[in-house]
Amino acid sequence: MDERIQRKVEKLEQQCQKEAKEFAKKVQELQKSNQVAFQHFQELDEHISYVATKVCHLGDQLEGVNTPRQRAVEAQKLMKYFNEFLDGELKSDVFTNSEKIKEAADIIQKLHLIAQELPFDRFSEVKSKIASKYHDLECQLIQEFTSAQRRGEISRMREVAAVLLHFKGYSHCVDVYIKQCQEGPFLRNDVFEDAAILCQRVNKQVGEVFSNPETVLAKLIQNIFEVKLQSYVKDQLEEHRKSDAEQYLKNLYDLYTRTTNLSSKLMEFNLGTDKQTFLSKLIKSIFISYLENYIEVEIGYLKSRSAMILQRYYDSKNHQKRSIGTGGIQDLKERIRQRTNLPLGPSIDTHGETFLSQEVVVNLLQETKQAFERCHRLSDPSDLPKNAFRIFSMLVEFLCTEHIDYALETGLAGIPSSDSKNANLYFLDVVHQANTIFHLFDKQFNDHLMPLISSSPKLSECLQKKKDIIEQMEVKLDMGIDRTLNCMIGQMKHILAAEQKKTDFKPEDENNVLIQYTNACVKVCGYVRKQVEKIRNSMDGKNVDTVLMELGVRFHRLIYEHLQQYSYSCMGGMLAICDVAEYRKCAKDFKIALVLQLFDTLHALCNLLVVAPDNLKQVCSGEQLANLDKNILHSFVQLRVDYRSARLARHFS
């Protein structure tokens, strides 16, 4: 089997070799045939190139002959038409047939150019006729364009516009188009919306009619700004410019805003290379005379309006503003008052009126807010920080100085002396309202002023001005609060003096005492609780704790000194302890650790009034009294009616 297969393989290999030789022979024959075909192709290509060269050369020769011939024919025709003008009679169909106005326009335009070169003395008459015909055809074309525009025939408009492009009156054609575009759209009250709609419509059409659509559209927009908008703006502003500053400023802001909004819409159209500058110049040309002195009008209006708001408020209170005064003597008084807390000058009765109004403040802030918005929109970018600072200065003058500071001064003058009876301590109401108002002032500073000055040198100036006004007010608030606390203590003194009797702590019948604490203690605690609540309602933040701690310390000192004025029996000492326990309960309302600690110590000291003589030393060395000065302990022991007994003196020493 192996030999048989081997013979078969050899046979197949021989057959394969034979077929390979035949295939190779066939490929060689095909290669020879291909070389022949390629050679024929090269010959054909060379022949075609030769023929093409000949044809091009022949074409050049024909063109060289035909071009002068065409020029000669053209010149001959022009000479023929020129002769007609020279003879004074136009016979050619091109001039008499209205259907051939396009061809006539082309001819007359060329004749007009030729006539410019002819000497005037010999050809004045023919030049005049050509010019007249030129003008007539130009008018006819413009009339035809106008008619086509009214009929809405865009193709005819495009055709006539293309002919007129080479005439001097082409710009007049554009003017006619612009004029007719505006016939009808400006019938409504909103001229800005009308202008936007018109430009949108024309933008779609102008590219189909004119070869330079961006120039035509730009000219239309310029015409709208310089004629329609400028006239509208002038009518709206001049009416109120001298008579009504408020309406004038509102109209100016509104018109300028709507004009810039219209400009933003027009930016989407193709108006040439620098459309931003083009539109900015158009806006400036309308508003420049109003924007040059805008800030003076703004400041003048803001000043008069703010003064009117304040005056109207004081008139509603039947209050005549008194002069706070400035100068050397007033400054000296102020410094003395700050250092000594003396009420220089007569105290005035304001009948509880704070002379602060949130409604007035809101009105002032609203006017200033609108002024800031107008300033942002209408000021030149280079003048914006400076103008914003001037508006801020007006706000400081009328809100902070003329209203808040005046109320603080009036409130200070209305604080009674510390020894006055039944005084109306309303200065805390002034503090509360002033604090609320200043939060509103600070919010407007951050929300409306800061964005206008944040990147300019005016920022530091505004911050400094704000800091100065805050410090100035804080000094007066501190002074008023301090004097109010003194008055509170004075009221407590009056209560104690009127209600506390010497027999309270040395009752005649030691064994028949029914009261738990004295009437004076009840009334003082009631008064103190009211004042603590009032302070909490008038202050915020850390100021509450600071003022309450100061009141608590003074309250403790008052009770301490008050208890030192009496001598105590055993039962009287118990009543004193009950009073101090009530005072301590009242001190808990302060929620100040130091105040409670002071009353805890005072309560411990009162124990010295009742403790048995043998236990005095033990009580004095207790946790609460061990660190106190011995003289303080001694001063309380001396208040006991039995102090002079030899036994007590011996035990305490």
mmCIF file of N, CA and C in Angstrom, residues 24 38 132 186 212 429 505 607 624:
data_model
loop_
_atom_site.group_PDB
_atom_site.id
_atom_site.type_symbol
_atom_site.label_atom_id
_atom_site.label_comp_id
_atom_site.label_asym_id
_atom_site.label_seq_id
_atom_site.Cartn_x
_atom_site.Cartn_y
_atom_site.Cartn_z
ATOM 1 N N ALA A 24 3.266 29.329 -15.696
ATOM 2 C CA ALA A 24 4.329 30.333 -15.750
ATOM 3 C C ALA A 24 4.488 30.842 -17.175
ATOM 4 N N PHE A 38 0.517 48.863 -22.620
ATOM 5 C CA PHE A 38 1.003 50.046 -21.900
ATOM 6 C C PHE A 38 1.735 50.987 -22.846
ATOM 7 N N SER A 132 -28.640 113.229 -17.295
ATOM 8 C CA SER A 132 -30.080 113.282 -17.075
ATOM 9 C C SER A 132 -30.706 111.901 -17.223
ATOM 10 N N PHE A 186 -43.938 100.079 14.065
ATOM 11 C CA PHE A 186 -43.881 100.876 15.288
ATOM 12 C C PHE A 186 -45.242 101.510 15.588
ATOM 13 N N ASN A 212 -24.647 92.777 0.088
ATOM 14 C CA ASN A 212 -23.925 93.094 1.325
ATOM 15 C C ASN A 212 -24.930 93.224 2.472
ATOM 16 N N ASP A 429 -34.963 99.846 74.852
ATOM 17 C CA ASP A 429 -35.750 99.758 73.619
ATOM 18 C C ASP A 429 -34.985 100.384 72.459
ATOM 19 N N PHE A 505 -35.675 93.256 110.722
ATOM 20 C CA PHE A 505 -34.592 92.354 111.154
ATOM 21 C C PHE A 505 -34.396 92.371 112.672
ATOM 22 N N ASN A 607 -25.306 83.529 107.254
ATOM 23 C CA ASN A 607 -25.369 82.500 108.292
ATOM 24 C C ASN A 607 -24.657 82.944 109.556
ATOM 25 N N GLN A 624 -17.132 77.987 101.659
ATOM 26 C CA GLN A 624 -17.521 79.215 100.968
ATOM 27 C C GLN A 624 -16.925 80.467 101.599
#
